[in-house]
């Protein structure tokens, strides 16, 4: 135990020193970047300048950006689904800075608790502070990506049905897109449609704008739909309207299946607390009975 405490003190001292150096060097350098970051997702964002500073030092030493690897590009693709393609790299840095900042902040505290409490409980609390908080941040980001996809998939059937109905009624394909995009200002899918409309109005080619739309959404069904929509624009609605109708039907069926799966997952999640309650009730009922029986045998 003495050796463990000595190691904890040394590591905590070194990490605290690193934290202090980064704090005083970078405390005012990233205020504008972090000001608009959603603190509902990024916990304790006020400390993230420490992680950004650590990344800055690392990149200067390595002379290479951390966002240049294949793994980083894959992660940025996921982040673009929530924060947009233009902000994906920025939020990649912020996400990693958050993990580094929380680890450098709470690891010395956790290690110090190990020394102060001189017990396995102290070690347990220390581990929680060092690893659970940074891990929780990553889980929060992944949850945001998953929720965004679920929201897009939920609205997708309605959007395709509206668009198909307007085009089938004789409205121009491009105008039908804008009408549907402006019919809802609450859901994320329609916001992505409005971004696409703006891209086209600013001169972006329709196929490239739709490719960008599909990339931001990050869902294979929307990629397929985007391809069909581009065909409708380029070749005329008459050739593509049947494909859009079929896709609308498939989307509604998929939504039903997704709702069913969510219900099954929710019931499985409820099973664990129910089992715990059952075990608790059994302990409350059975243990006194066994104790009573044993006391009877002793008599």
XYZ file of C-alpha atoms in Angstrom:
299
model
C 0.000 0.000 0.000
C 2.886 2.344 0.807
C 4.377 1.791 -2.669
C 0.998 2.475 -4.284
C 0.622 5.713 -2.315
C 4.127 6.836 -3.312
C 3.430 6.202 -6.993
C 0.072 8.012 -6.739
C 1.718 11.063 -5.148
C 4.417 11.250 -7.837
C 1.985 10.827 -10.741
C -0.512 13.306 -9.226
C 2.269 15.881 -8.756
C 3.465 15.551 -12.349
C -0.081 15.761 -13.753
C -0.938 18.749 -11.564
C 2.214 20.500 -12.797
C 1.244 19.828 -16.434
C -2.270 21.125 -15.697
C -0.907 24.352 -14.189
C 1.465 24.977 -17.101
C -1.321 24.503 -19.648
C -3.708 26.613 -17.575
C -1.487 29.691 -17.441
C -0.280 29.357 -21.042
C -3.645 28.822 -22.752
C -6.359 30.172 -20.424
C -7.394 33.057 -22.729
C -6.601 31.607 -26.159
C -9.723 29.585 -26.991
C -12.551 31.636 -25.452
C -14.207 32.460 -28.796
C -14.105 28.834 -29.952
C -15.615 27.460 -26.742
C -18.226 30.186 -26.241
C -20.802 28.644 -28.608
C -20.152 25.012 -27.638
C -23.243 23.243 -26.256
C -22.544 22.595 -22.570
C -25.411 20.107 -22.539
C -23.207 17.744 -24.555
C -19.740 18.949 -23.603
C -19.585 18.830 -19.805
C -17.413 21.467 -18.055
C -16.479 23.094 -21.374
C -14.832 25.931 -19.423
C -11.873 23.586 -18.856
C -11.457 22.504 -22.469
C -8.794 25.114 -23.212
C -6.437 22.871 -21.219
C -7.022 19.971 -23.607
C -6.790 22.245 -26.647
C -3.480 23.513 -25.283
C -2.211 19.952 -24.830
C -3.201 19.141 -28.430
C -1.446 22.308 -29.635
C 1.776 21.272 -27.884
C 1.498 17.726 -29.263
C 0.987 18.943 -32.851
C 3.936 21.332 -32.628
C 6.198 18.537 -31.394
C 4.956 15.970 -33.931
C 4.512 18.574 -36.704
C 1.321 16.808 -37.685
C -2.381 17.475 -37.128
C -4.278 14.906 -35.077
C -7.162 15.170 -37.543
C -5.142 13.806 -40.483
C -5.399 10.085 -39.702
C -7.971 7.722 -41.245
C -9.487 7.072 -37.823
C -9.881 10.825 -37.290
C -11.575 11.244 -40.679
C -14.026 8.468 -39.811
C -14.825 10.109 -36.481
C -15.254 13.519 -38.121
C -17.725 11.960 -40.538
C -19.856 10.894 -37.559
C -19.545 14.315 -35.927
C -20.642 16.008 -39.164
C -24.015 14.275 -38.801
C -24.706 16.352 -35.681
C -22.611 19.489 -36.063
C -22.407 19.834 -39.848
C -19.574 19.067 -42.236
C -18.086 22.562 -41.941
C -17.744 22.195 -38.153
C -16.747 18.515 -38.023
C -13.007 19.110 -37.608
C -13.570 21.803 -34.977
C -15.768 19.502 -32.900
C -13.295 16.656 -33.368
C -10.722 18.839 -31.617
C -13.226 19.937 -28.967
C -14.288 16.345 -28.236
C -10.703 15.200 -27.767
C -9.846 18.328 -25.804
C -12.754 17.570 -23.483
C -11.492 14.067 -22.708
C -7.934 15.321 -22.133
C -9.109 18.246 -19.987
C -11.324 16.133 -17.741
C -8.628 13.497 -17.355
C -5.888 16.022 -16.493
C -8.227 17.818 -14.077
C -9.667 14.882 -12.180
C -6.821 12.352 -12.335
C -4.669 14.252 -9.774
C -7.732 14.615 -7.519
C -8.497 10.910 -7.824
C -4.894 9.923 -7.106
C -4.818 12.254 -4.111
C -7.962 10.604 -2.724
C -6.214 7.231 -2.908
C -3.499 8.618 -0.619
C -5.873 10.407 1.756
C -8.340 7.549 2.226
C -5.658 4.821 2.276
C -8.168 2.196 1.192
C -9.604 0.375 -1.799
C -12.596 2.734 -1.636
C -10.253 5.644 -2.264
C -8.771 3.775 -5.214
C -12.280 3.127 -6.559
C -13.278 6.791 -6.282
C -10.003 7.771 -7.909
C -10.608 5.459 -10.863
C -14.134 6.856 -11.277
C -12.832 10.430 -11.373
C -9.987 9.559 -13.759
C -11.870 7.484 -16.302
C -15.661 7.567 -15.887
C -16.075 11.318 -16.483
C -14.019 11.382 -19.725
C -15.739 8.165 -20.858
C -19.107 9.736 -20.062
C -18.272 12.655 -22.345
C -17.550 10.291 -25.240
C -20.784 8.421 -24.545
C -22.690 11.717 -24.582
C -21.314 12.607 -28.011
C -22.099 9.136 -29.398
C -25.595 9.404 -27.935
C -26.108 12.751 -29.700
C -25.090 11.189 -33.033
C -27.449 8.243 -32.460
C -30.342 10.536 -31.464
C -29.787 12.672 -34.563
C -29.982 9.585 -36.797
C -33.136 8.372 -35.056
C -34.723 11.800 -35.493
C -33.845 11.899 -39.193
C -35.178 8.382 -39.790
C -38.371 9.231 -37.915
C -39.129 12.216 -40.173
C -37.856 10.689 -43.409
C -41.098 8.849 -44.395
C -43.196 12.013 -43.900
C -40.770 14.084 -45.931
C -40.669 11.641 -48.863
C -44.465 11.306 -48.828
C -44.959 15.103 -48.884
C -42.448 15.522 -51.692
C -43.942 12.692 -53.752
C -47.459 14.073 -53.313
C -46.472 17.585 -54.464
C -44.522 16.318 -57.485
C -47.344 13.935 -58.413
C -49.747 16.894 -58.251
C -47.698 18.665 -60.933
C -45.373 20.907 -58.916
C -41.848 21.367 -60.256
C -39.330 19.083 -58.553
C -37.114 21.907 -57.282
C -40.038 23.967 -56.025
C -41.507 20.918 -54.283
C -38.218 20.491 -52.393
C -38.313 24.090 -51.152
C -41.986 23.795 -50.177
C -41.332 20.697 -48.076
C -38.161 22.178 -46.567
C -40.078 25.233 -45.355
C -43.087 23.271 -44.095
C -41.382 22.376 -40.804
C -38.973 24.525 -38.788
C -38.590 22.191 -35.821
C -37.187 18.890 -37.123
C -33.535 18.407 -38.099
C -34.263 16.790 -41.482
C -36.044 19.889 -42.780
C -33.188 22.067 -41.534
C -30.803 19.960 -43.616
C -33.127 20.411 -46.595
C -33.060 24.192 -46.153
C -29.256 24.119 -46.044
C -29.321 22.194 -49.327
C -31.710 24.744 -50.865
C -29.336 27.527 -49.844
C -26.372 25.676 -51.367
C -28.214 25.350 -54.685
C -29.305 29.003 -54.642
C -25.677 30.015 -54.115
C -24.619 28.147 -57.252
C -23.751 24.641 -56.098
C -24.590 21.926 -58.630
C -27.707 19.925 -57.727
C -25.902 16.565 -57.654
C -23.148 17.929 -55.420
C -25.666 19.652 -53.115
C -27.647 16.427 -52.726
C -24.460 14.460 -52.117
C -23.616 16.929 -49.347
C -27.156 16.567 -47.942
C -26.824 12.776 -47.844
C -23.360 13.005 -46.292
C -24.567 15.306 -43.500
C -27.456 12.982 -42.719
C -25.238 9.902 -42.830
C -28.081 7.446 -43.482
C -28.086 4.976 -46.383
C -31.820 5.445 -47.058
C -31.320 9.176 -47.530
C -28.349 8.518 -49.839
C -30.589 6.346 -52.019
C -33.340 8.972 -51.934
C -30.874 11.725 -52.913
C -29.854 9.751 -55.991
C -33.507 9.296 -57.013
C -34.212 13.005 -56.467
C -31.265 14.045 -58.662
C -32.620 11.772 -61.414
C -36.031 13.426 -61.040
C -34.456 16.865 -61.494
C -32.249 15.895 -64.445
C -34.536 13.506 -66.331
C -37.992 14.646 -65.310
C -40.338 13.605 -62.537
C -42.271 11.108 -64.674
C -39.326 8.690 -64.743
C -38.642 8.870 -61.005
C -42.030 9.350 -59.339
C -42.697 5.595 -59.083
C -39.309 5.057 -57.433
C -40.121 7.800 -54.937
C -43.507 6.230 -54.161
C -41.852 2.860 -53.550
C -39.245 4.507 -51.343
C -41.962 6.277 -49.334
C -43.723 2.946 -48.716
C -40.430 1.306 -47.717
C -39.622 4.204 -45.385
C -42.958 3.883 -43.586
C -42.437 0.138 -43.197
C -38.933 0.713 -41.858
C -40.273 3.253 -39.374
C -42.731 0.643 -38.066
C -39.894 -1.866 -37.663
C -37.728 0.741 -35.920
C -40.529 1.580 -33.491
C -40.972 -2.125 -32.773
C -37.239 -2.545 -32.121
C -37.211 0.457 -29.787
C -40.109 -1.042 -27.849
C -38.241 -4.339 -27.474
C -35.075 -2.547 -26.326
C -37.062 -0.488 -23.821
C -38.680 -3.629 -22.405
C -35.251 -5.265 -22.082
C -33.936 -2.227 -20.221
C -36.879 -2.418 -17.825
C -36.108 -6.087 -17.188
C -32.908 -5.287 -15.252
C -34.475 -2.977 -12.625
C -37.401 -5.404 -12.310
C -34.974 -8.252 -11.646
C -33.142 -6.152 -9.059
C -36.444 -5.336 -7.356
C -37.364 -9.031 -7.363
C -34.020 -9.986 -5.803
C -34.453 -7.241 -3.199
C -37.946 -8.461 -2.300
C -36.702 -12.048 -2.082
C -33.932 -10.966 0.282
C -36.373 -9.035 2.470
C -38.812 -11.982 2.606
C -36.543 -15.028 2.552
C -33.677 -13.925 4.814
C -35.921 -13.363 7.893
C -37.606 -16.732 7.228
C -34.265 -18.531 7.080
C -33.038 -16.685 10.175
C -36.234 -17.691 11.999
C -35.832 -21.330 10.954
C -32.201 -21.401 12.073
C -33.077 -19.871 15.429
C -35.791 -22.559 15.819
C -33.262 -25.324 15.205
C -30.927 -23.800 17.787
C -33.736 -23.962 20.322
